[in-house]
Short mmCIF file of C-alpha atoms and ligand atoms in Angstrom, two decimals:
data_model
loop_
_atom_site.label_atom_id
_atom_site.label_comp_id
_atom_site.label_asym_id
_atom_site.label_seq_id
_atom_site.Cartn_x
_atom_site.Cartn_y
_atom_site.Cartn_z
CA MET A 1 -0.13 -0.05 0.08
CA THR A 2 1.01 3.66 -0.66
CA ASN A 3 1.71 6.04 2.23
CA ARG A 4 -1.62 7.89 0.01
CA GLN A 5 -3.91 4.62 0.38
CA VAL A 6 -2.83 4.30 4.21
CA PHE A 7 -3.58 7.88 4.66
CA LEU A 8 -6.78 7.74 2.94
CA ASP A 9 -7.92 3.97 4.62
CA HIS A 10 -6.38 4.47 8.39
CA LEU A 11 -6.31 8.12 9.15
CA ALA A 12 -9.94 9.70 9.98
CA GLN A 13 -10.83 12.14 7.46
CA THR A 14 -12.40 15.07 7.65
CA THR A 15 -13.46 15.88 4.07
CA ASP A 16 -13.30 13.94 1.02
CA PHE A 17 -11.27 16.40 -0.79
CA PRO A 18 -8.32 16.08 1.39
CA LEU A 19 -4.75 18.33 -0.09
CA MET A 20 -2.96 14.73 0.01
CA ILE A 21 0.08 16.75 -0.86
CA GLU A 22 3.11 14.20 0.62
CA ILE A 23 5.76 15.66 2.55
CA GLU A 24 9.38 14.43 3.23
CA ARG A 25 10.99 17.52 4.36
CA ALA A 26 11.00 21.12 5.21
CA GLU A 27 12.85 24.02 5.92
CA GLY A 28 12.29 27.70 6.48
CA ILE A 29 9.60 28.53 4.04
CA TYR A 30 9.79 25.29 1.74
CA MET A 31 8.47 21.80 1.98
CA TYR A 32 9.63 18.94 -0.02
CA ASP A 33 8.01 16.27 -1.89
CA PRO A 34 9.52 12.69 -1.77
CA LYS A 35 10.62 13.05 -5.12
CA GLY A 36 12.39 16.67 -4.12
CA LYS A 37 9.16 18.81 -5.58
CA ALA A 38 9.69 22.05 -3.63
CA TYR A 39 6.35 24.37 -1.89
CA ILE A 40 6.64 27.75 -0.74
CA ASP A 41 4.24 27.35 1.99
CA LEU A 42 2.89 30.79 1.67
CA ILE A 43 0.21 29.55 4.60
CA SER A 44 2.57 28.65 7.40
CA GLY A 45 0.43 25.29 8.22
CA ILE A 46 -2.77 27.88 9.13
CA GLY A 47 -0.60 30.38 11.01
CA VAL A 48 1.89 27.93 12.97
CA SER A 49 5.32 28.34 11.11
CA ASN A 50 5.64 32.18 12.20
CA VAL A 51 9.60 31.39 12.22
CA GLY A 52 9.38 29.00 9.09
CA HIS A 53 9.96 25.54 9.10
CA ARG A 54 12.33 23.81 11.80
CA HIS A 55 14.15 26.75 12.62
CA PRO A 56 17.59 25.98 14.01
CA LYS A 57 16.90 27.24 17.18
CA VAL A 58 13.60 25.62 17.61
CA VAL A 59 15.18 22.58 16.38
CA ALA A 60 18.13 22.92 19.04
CA ALA A 61 16.14 24.25 21.99
CA CYS A 62 13.97 21.10 21.46
CA LYS A 63 16.75 18.65 21.06
CA GLU A 64 18.32 20.61 24.01
CA GLN A 65 15.14 19.81 26.04
CA LEU A 66 14.98 16.06 25.08
CA ASP A 67 18.19 15.33 26.63
CA GLN A 68 16.73 16.59 30.07
CA TYR A 69 13.77 15.04 30.40
CA MET A 70 10.12 14.91 28.60
CA HIS A 71 6.73 14.61 30.22
CA LEU A 72 7.50 14.25 34.34
CA MET A 73 4.46 14.78 35.80
CA VAL A 74 0.77 16.71 34.72
CA TYR A 75 0.81 20.48 35.14
CA GLY A 76 0.81 22.91 37.50
CA GLU A 77 2.51 20.47 40.32
CA TYR A 78 6.22 20.62 39.44
CA VAL A 79 8.61 23.55 38.97
CA GLN A 80 10.26 23.13 35.03
CA SER A 81 12.20 25.28 33.80
CA PRO A 82 11.50 25.04 30.62
CA GLN A 83 7.91 26.27 31.57
CA THR A 84 8.91 29.25 33.94
CA LYS A 85 11.36 30.29 31.51
CA LEU A 86 8.39 30.51 29.01
CA ALA A 87 5.93 32.43 31.43
CA SER A 88 8.45 34.83 32.43
CA ALA A 89 8.93 35.54 29.05
CA LEU A 90 5.60 35.80 27.88
CA ALA A 91 4.95 37.90 30.80
CA GLN A 92 7.62 40.77 29.64
CA THR A 93 5.51 40.43 25.70
CA LEU A 94 3.11 41.39 28.07
CA PRO A 95 1.28 44.14 29.87
CA LYS A 96 0.97 44.38 33.95
CA GLU A 97 -2.70 42.89 34.03
CA LEU A 98 -1.70 39.54 32.29
CA GLN A 99 1.38 37.93 34.29
CA SER A 100 -0.12 34.58 35.04
CA VAL A 101 0.04 31.57 32.28
CA TYR A 102 -2.03 28.64 32.20
CA LEU A 103 -0.13 26.29 29.76
CA VAL A 104 -2.35 24.34 27.70
CA ASN A 105 -1.77 22.05 24.25
CA SER A 106 -4.22 23.91 21.72
CA GLY A 107 -5.94 26.96 21.01
CA SER A 108 -9.24 24.94 21.63
CA GLU A 109 -7.99 23.76 24.76
CA ALA A 110 -6.76 27.01 25.60
CA VAL A 111 -10.36 28.77 24.42
CA GLU A 112 -11.87 26.02 27.15
CA GLY A 113 -9.49 27.07 29.86
CA ALA A 114 -10.52 30.98 29.30
CA LEU A 115 -14.39 30.69 29.19
CA LYS A 116 -14.28 28.23 32.44
CA LEU A 117 -12.12 30.88 34.07
CA ALA A 118 -14.30 33.69 32.94
CA LYS A 119 -17.45 31.78 34.27
CA ARG A 120 -15.67 31.06 37.41
CA PHE A 121 -14.21 34.20 38.14
CA THR A 122 -17.30 36.04 37.74
CA GLY A 123 -19.97 33.54 38.85
CA ARG A 124 -22.25 34.71 35.56
CA PRO A 125 -24.06 32.47 33.66
CA HIS A 126 -23.71 33.97 30.18
CA ILE A 127 -20.80 33.90 27.46
CA LEU A 128 -20.96 36.05 24.49
CA SER A 129 -19.03 35.90 20.81
CA CYS A 130 -19.42 37.40 17.49
CA LYS A 131 -20.23 36.69 14.56
CA ASP A 132 -18.70 34.13 12.41
CA ALA A 133 -15.94 33.63 14.76
CA TYR A 134 -13.92 30.71 14.82
CA HIS A 135 -12.86 29.76 18.32
CA GLY A 136 -12.25 25.79 17.96
CA SER A 137 -13.73 22.61 17.18
CA SER A 138 -14.09 21.28 21.03
CA HIS A 139 -17.66 21.53 22.33
CA GLY A 140 -17.44 24.83 24.83
CA ALA A 141 -14.94 26.53 21.54
CA LEU A 142 -17.61 25.04 18.53
CA SER A 143 -20.52 26.55 21.25
CA SER A 144 -18.79 30.39 21.16
CA GLY A 145 -18.03 29.89 17.73
CA GLY A 146 -20.23 32.25 15.14
CA ASN A 147 -20.76 30.15 12.31
CA GLU A 148 -24.31 28.03 12.16
CA ILE A 149 -23.51 25.44 9.33
CA PHE A 150 -20.83 24.05 11.52
CA LYS A 151 -22.53 24.05 14.61
CA GLN A 152 -26.07 23.03 13.53
CA ASN A 153 -25.46 18.90 13.91
CA TYR A 154 -23.42 18.91 16.85
CA ARG A 155 -26.67 19.99 19.15
CA PRO A 156 -26.94 20.45 21.84
CA LEU A 157 -23.82 22.36 22.57
CA LEU A 158 -23.33 24.60 25.63
CA PRO A 159 -26.67 26.75 27.11
CA GLY A 160 -25.57 30.28 27.33
CA HIS A 161 -23.90 31.35 24.30
CA PHE A 162 -24.84 34.29 22.90
CA HIS A 163 -23.76 35.96 19.55
CA ILE A 164 -23.30 39.95 18.34
CA PRO A 165 -22.16 40.98 15.24
CA PHE A 166 -18.25 41.57 14.77
CA ASP A 167 -17.25 45.33 14.74
CA ASP A 168 -20.77 46.51 15.86
CA LEU A 169 -21.31 49.33 18.50
CA SER A 170 -25.12 48.88 18.16
CA ALA A 171 -24.61 45.77 19.60
CA LEU A 172 -22.58 46.13 22.03
CA ASP A 173 -25.62 46.95 25.07
CA GLN A 174 -25.72 42.99 24.82
CA ILE A 175 -23.14 42.75 27.28
CA ASN A 176 -24.79 43.45 30.43
CA ASP A 177 -24.26 41.76 34.00
CA GLN A 178 -24.94 38.47 33.64
CA THR A 179 -22.27 38.22 30.82
CA ALA A 180 -19.28 36.61 32.87
CA ALA A 181 -16.98 37.15 29.29
CA ILE A 182 -16.95 38.10 26.06
CA ILE A 183 -15.08 36.20 23.31
CA VAL A 184 -13.92 38.25 19.95
CA GLU A 185 -10.95 37.25 17.86
CA THR A 186 -8.97 40.37 17.45
CA VAL A 187 -8.56 40.23 14.10
CA GLN A 188 -11.16 37.75 12.78
CA GLY A 189 -9.20 34.80 10.68
CA GLU A 190 -12.02 31.98 9.74
CA ALA A 191 -13.90 34.83 8.56
CA GLY A 192 -11.96 36.03 5.79
CA VAL A 193 -9.71 38.48 7.75
CA ARG A 194 -12.15 41.10 9.17
CA LEU A 195 -11.19 44.31 10.92
CA GLY A 196 -12.60 45.74 13.86
CA SER A 197 -12.27 49.56 13.89
CA SER A 198 -9.90 50.98 16.74
CA ASP A 199 -13.31 52.79 18.32
CA TYR A 200 -15.32 49.08 18.33
CA PHE A 201 -12.62 48.40 20.46
CA GLN A 202 -11.80 51.06 22.87
CA GLN A 203 -15.64 50.98 23.03
CA LEU A 204 -15.64 46.77 23.71
CA ARG A 205 -13.39 47.33 26.76
CA LYS A 206 -15.51 50.39 28.37
CA ARG A 207 -18.77 48.25 27.81
CA CYS A 208 -16.67 45.04 29.65
CA ASP A 209 -15.95 47.81 32.30
CA GLU A 210 -18.72 49.02 32.60
CA THR A 211 -20.34 45.80 33.56
CA GLY A 212 -17.56 43.79 35.31
CA THR A 213 -17.93 41.43 32.15
CA LEU A 214 -14.17 39.76 30.88
CA LEU A 215 -13.12 40.48 27.77
CA ILE A 216 -11.58 37.40 26.36
CA LEU A 217 -9.27 37.97 23.48
CA ASP A 218 -8.29 34.95 21.01
CA GLU A 219 -5.17 36.11 19.28
CA ILE A 220 -4.50 32.24 18.36
CA GLN A 221 -4.12 33.27 14.73
CA ALA A 222 -3.42 36.80 15.15
CA GLY A 223 -0.70 36.32 17.83
CA PHE A 224 2.94 35.84 18.13
CA GLY A 225 4.14 38.57 15.64
CA ARG A 226 1.47 37.83 12.67
CA THR A 227 0.07 41.36 12.12
CA GLY A 228 3.15 43.56 12.54
CA LYS A 229 3.14 44.02 16.68
CA PHE A 230 3.79 41.14 18.64
CA TRP A 231 0.02 40.89 19.99
CA ALA A 232 -2.82 41.89 17.56
CA PHE A 233 -4.41 43.69 20.70
CA GLU A 234 -1.90 46.68 20.32
CA HIS A 235 -2.87 47.63 17.70
CA TYR A 236 -6.00 49.32 19.04
CA GLY A 237 -4.93 50.60 22.69
CA ILE A 238 -6.56 47.88 24.70
CA THR A 239 -5.94 45.18 27.17
CA PRO A 240 -7.77 42.05 27.38
CA ASP A 241 -8.87 40.48 30.81
CA ILE A 242 -8.04 36.99 29.70
CA LEU A 243 -5.60 36.64 26.25
CA VAL A 244 -5.48 32.95 24.46
CA THR A 245 -2.58 31.98 21.98
CA ALA A 246 -1.33 29.10 20.67
CA LYS A 247 -0.83 27.70 17.16
CA GLY A 248 2.51 30.37 16.08
CA MET A 249 3.63 29.81 19.83
CA GLY A 250 5.53 26.73 19.53
CA GLY A 251 7.43 27.43 16.53
CA GLY A 252 6.37 23.96 14.74
CA MET A 253 5.46 22.28 18.65
CA PRO A 254 2.02 21.95 19.71
CA ILE A 255 1.31 24.11 22.78
CA GLY A 256 -1.31 27.28 23.91
CA ALA A 257 -1.70 29.12 26.62
CA PHE A 258 -4.62 31.30 28.09
CA ILE A 259 -3.31 34.59 30.20
CA SER A 260 -4.53 37.06 32.89
CA SER A 261 -4.16 38.57 36.13
CA LYS A 262 -2.97 36.10 39.07
CA ALA A 263 -5.78 37.56 40.68
CA ILE A 264 -8.70 36.31 38.48
CA MET A 265 -6.26 32.86 37.43
CA ASP A 266 -6.12 32.16 41.05
CA SER A 267 -9.99 31.50 41.58
CA LEU A 268 -9.11 28.20 39.47
CA LYS A 269 -7.43 26.77 42.07
CA GLU A 270 -10.09 26.65 45.13
CA ASN A 271 -13.95 25.69 45.41
CA PRO A 272 -12.76 23.26 44.27
CA ILE A 273 -9.17 23.00 43.90
CA LEU A 274 -8.04 21.61 40.89
CA GLY A 275 -10.73 23.38 38.45
CA HIS A 276 -8.80 22.84 35.28
CA ILE A 277 -6.67 21.03 35.01
CA THR A 278 -4.34 18.91 31.59
CA THR A 279 -2.12 16.27 32.08
CA PHE A 280 0.20 17.35 29.28
CA GLY A 281 0.01 20.71 29.21
CA GLY A 282 3.44 23.05 28.61
CA HIS A 283 4.46 20.16 27.76
CA PRO A 284 8.71 21.04 28.42
CA VAL A 285 9.44 19.98 24.69
CA SER A 286 6.94 22.51 23.41
CA ALA A 287 7.67 24.93 26.11
CA ALA A 288 11.21 25.04 25.15
CA ALA A 289 10.04 25.46 21.42
CA SER A 290 8.05 28.38 22.44
CA LEU A 291 10.79 30.01 24.16
CA ALA A 292 13.26 30.32 21.28
CA THR A 293 10.27 31.11 18.85
CA ILE A 294 9.94 34.31 21.01
CA ASN A 295 13.40 34.84 21.04
CA ILE A 296 13.59 34.65 17.24
CA ILE A 297 10.89 36.86 16.59
CA GLN A 298 12.81 39.17 19.24
CA GLU A 299 16.13 38.70 18.22
CA GLU A 300 15.39 38.37 14.13
CA ASN A 301 13.19 41.90 14.75
CA LEU A 302 10.56 40.07 12.74
CA VAL A 303 7.76 42.06 13.78
CA ALA A 304 8.87 45.37 12.35
CA GLU A 305 9.51 43.71 9.12
CA VAL A 306 5.73 42.92 8.94
CA GLU A 307 3.75 45.67 7.51
CA ARG A 308 6.24 46.53 4.91
CA LYS A 309 6.27 42.52 3.39
CA ALA A 310 2.98 42.79 3.45
CA ASN A 311 2.42 45.97 1.53
CA LEU A 312 4.80 43.75 -0.73
CA PHE A 313 2.78 41.86 -1.10
CA LYS A 314 -0.16 43.78 -1.42
CA SER A 315 2.04 45.85 -4.52
CA GLU A 316 2.69 42.17 -6.09
CA LEU A 317 -0.37 40.72 -6.24
CA ASN A 318 -1.85 43.17 -8.93
CA HIS A 319 -4.59 41.90 -10.81
CA PRO A 320 -7.61 42.61 -11.97
CA ALA A 321 -8.92 39.55 -11.12
CA ILE A 322 -8.40 40.03 -7.24
CA ILE A 323 -11.31 42.39 -6.46
CA GLU A 324 -10.17 43.28 -2.81
CA ILE A 325 -6.84 42.17 -0.28
CA ARG A 326 -7.99 42.56 3.50
CA ASN A 327 -4.97 42.21 6.23
CA LYS A 328 -3.35 43.15 9.58
CA GLY A 329 -0.29 42.91 8.81
CA LEU A 330 0.92 39.37 7.28
CA MET A 331 -2.87 37.65 8.30
CA MET A 332 -4.04 38.19 4.38
CA ALA A 333 -7.11 37.33 2.35
CA VAL A 334 -7.22 37.84 -1.16
CA ALA A 335 -10.31 38.13 -2.47
CA PHE A 336 -11.95 36.52 -5.71
CA GLU A 337 -15.46 37.01 -7.17
CA SER A 338 -16.58 33.31 -5.88
CA PHE A 339 -14.95 29.97 -5.07
CA ASP A 340 -15.11 28.95 -8.63
CA ILE A 341 -12.83 30.99 -9.41
CA LEU A 342 -10.86 30.12 -6.88
CA LYS A 343 -10.51 27.22 -6.19
CA PRO A 344 -9.11 26.14 -9.77
CA ILE A 345 -5.94 29.02 -8.94
CA ILE A 346 -5.27 27.56 -5.96
CA ASP A 347 -4.61 24.37 -7.10
CA ARG A 348 -2.89 25.22 -10.05
CA ALA A 349 -0.48 27.56 -7.79
CA ILE A 350 0.10 23.91 -5.70
CA GLU A 351 0.72 22.30 -9.10
CA LEU A 352 2.99 24.98 -9.48
CA GLY A 353 4.67 25.38 -6.21
CA VAL A 354 2.53 27.71 -3.36
CA VAL A 355 0.59 26.03 -0.89
CA THR A 356 -2.52 28.57 -0.44
CA ASP A 357 -6.29 28.14 0.97
CA TRP A 358 -9.03 29.64 1.86
CA PHE A 359 -10.81 30.33 5.12
CA LEU A 360 -13.10 27.98 6.49
CA PHE A 361 -16.43 30.66 6.66
CA CYS A 362 -14.72 32.96 3.59
CA ASP A 363 -14.82 30.47 0.30
CA ASN A 364 -13.74 33.12 -2.14
CA ALA A 365 -10.72 34.18 -0.69
CA MET A 366 -7.02 33.36 -0.81
CA ARG A 367 -5.35 32.81 2.78
CA VAL A 368 -1.97 34.52 2.64
CA ALA A 369 0.15 34.04 5.63
CA PRO A 370 3.83 33.02 4.82
CA PRO A 371 6.41 32.40 7.52
CA LEU A 372 7.28 36.02 8.75
CA ILE A 373 11.04 35.02 7.50
CA ILE A 374 9.84 35.61 3.96
CA THR A 375 12.34 37.69 2.41
CA ASP A 376 11.31 39.82 -0.61
CA GLU A 377 12.96 37.61 -3.26
CA GLU A 378 10.62 34.69 -1.84
CA ILE A 379 7.37 37.64 -1.82
CA LYS A 380 8.49 37.88 -5.67
CA LYS A 381 8.31 34.60 -6.13
CA ALA A 382 5.46 33.44 -4.73
CA CYS A 383 3.31 36.01 -5.98
CA LYS A 384 4.30 35.98 -9.70
CA ILE A 385 3.61 32.03 -9.47
CA ILE A 386 -0.59 33.12 -8.17
CA LEU A 387 -0.68 35.74 -10.65
CA GLN A 388 0.21 32.71 -13.77
CA ALA A 389 -1.86 30.17 -11.86
CA ILE A 390 -4.77 33.58 -12.37
CA ASN A 391 -3.30 33.89 -15.60
CA GLU A 392 -3.44 29.98 -16.99
CA VAL A 393 -6.90 29.52 -14.91
CA LEU A 394 -8.28 32.62 -16.39
CA THR A 395 -7.35 31.82 -19.81
CA ASN A 396 -8.64 27.83 -20.05
N1 PMP B 1 -8.54 30.14 17.36
C1 PMP B 1 -8.81 30.78 16.63
C2 PMP B 1 -9.01 31.93 15.88
C3 PMP B 1 -8.11 29.43 15.21
O1 PMP B 1 -7.77 30.51 14.24
C4 PMP B 1 -8.45 28.84 15.83
C5 PMP B 1 -7.88 27.53 14.70
N2 PMP B 1 -7.82 27.77 13.35
C6 PMP B 1 -8.83 28.05 17.17
C7 PMP B 1 -9.32 28.94 18.19
C8 PMP B 1 -8.08 26.80 17.52
O2 PMP B 1 -7.64 26.42 17.46
P1 PMP B 1 -6.83 24.42 17.48
O3 PMP B 1 -7.07 24.42 16.05
O4 PMP B 1 -5.53 24.63 17.81
O5 PMP B 1 -7.80 23.95 18.45
#
């Protein structure tokens, strides 16, 4: 049996049309198939490889930690230096209100932890979130997700979850004294890179303060330098009560976190004790990789280059078939008239060696979210291939 057959027969499938690219090795912005064909990864494995694939410093940090220890004990009991070093490095990137880090394994888990924390701290029953938001696929995260198609056949979901439109000031009065938290993506990702105005975020913060509601910002996709600030909320001059992160955090290893003040976080440790627990959360090898990732982003000054690189993409991707480019830094959506036009362009670009895709809730836009280490030459090369794919598809 070929690997492709085993993939189809024995690995659970999530669609009838998986990409089925087989990769043998990856490095930097490139992935290589068994025949040595190179693909430019223009989506960073969906927002993960911000520092590129197998960054040498991430690989070295993992190897070093593998030689010390792997799993020792469930989260929160032993003092493990990969975790303490990571938590203090994260704290240094964050305002004083966000200094207590709870390490988990993934984005959905970070969201679950954040939602539980908000309920526990406030004692309130309701969670608000935004239409077309994506927060993950587990029950709690799906309940706060804002797309009906992905939820309808998985009911009953969690009670007490309500949805309001994103970037709509008139909906903010639905935040009230029953609302434990509102969870918002600082930049909506799966909706196809949708931005809120500064005024919206300011008013959102204000309304949360007035009602004693916790503001949870989901930066699982937008954090770790992706938007041109280390954290996306820095663009809007506000601070959340709880921040959730994952994806780019691990430099290619699985890890996530929800982060708040110590006063809020401490509510998980009493009445009952062990209010939120995880076996593998903050795995030492992942934590070491994450610390290396923070160091790389800072030492290589990656954040400072994001806006310029995004502008280069925007000027290179100049074609009448492209109707709009929405972006916050290198989190970009390149919109076409329809999925029927976009899909063959994506397929052809993959054949030509550039991997992109579309968004869960926005199928007429191409996702462009390359590793932040991408060079100007590589941007030009990738854009040239995308334009070639567009021209070939439209003339056929
Ligand atoms: N929130 C956002 C904004 C995301 O983009 C994602 C993943 N696409 C998640 C949460 C869920 O993360 P994970 O897939 O690691 O559970």
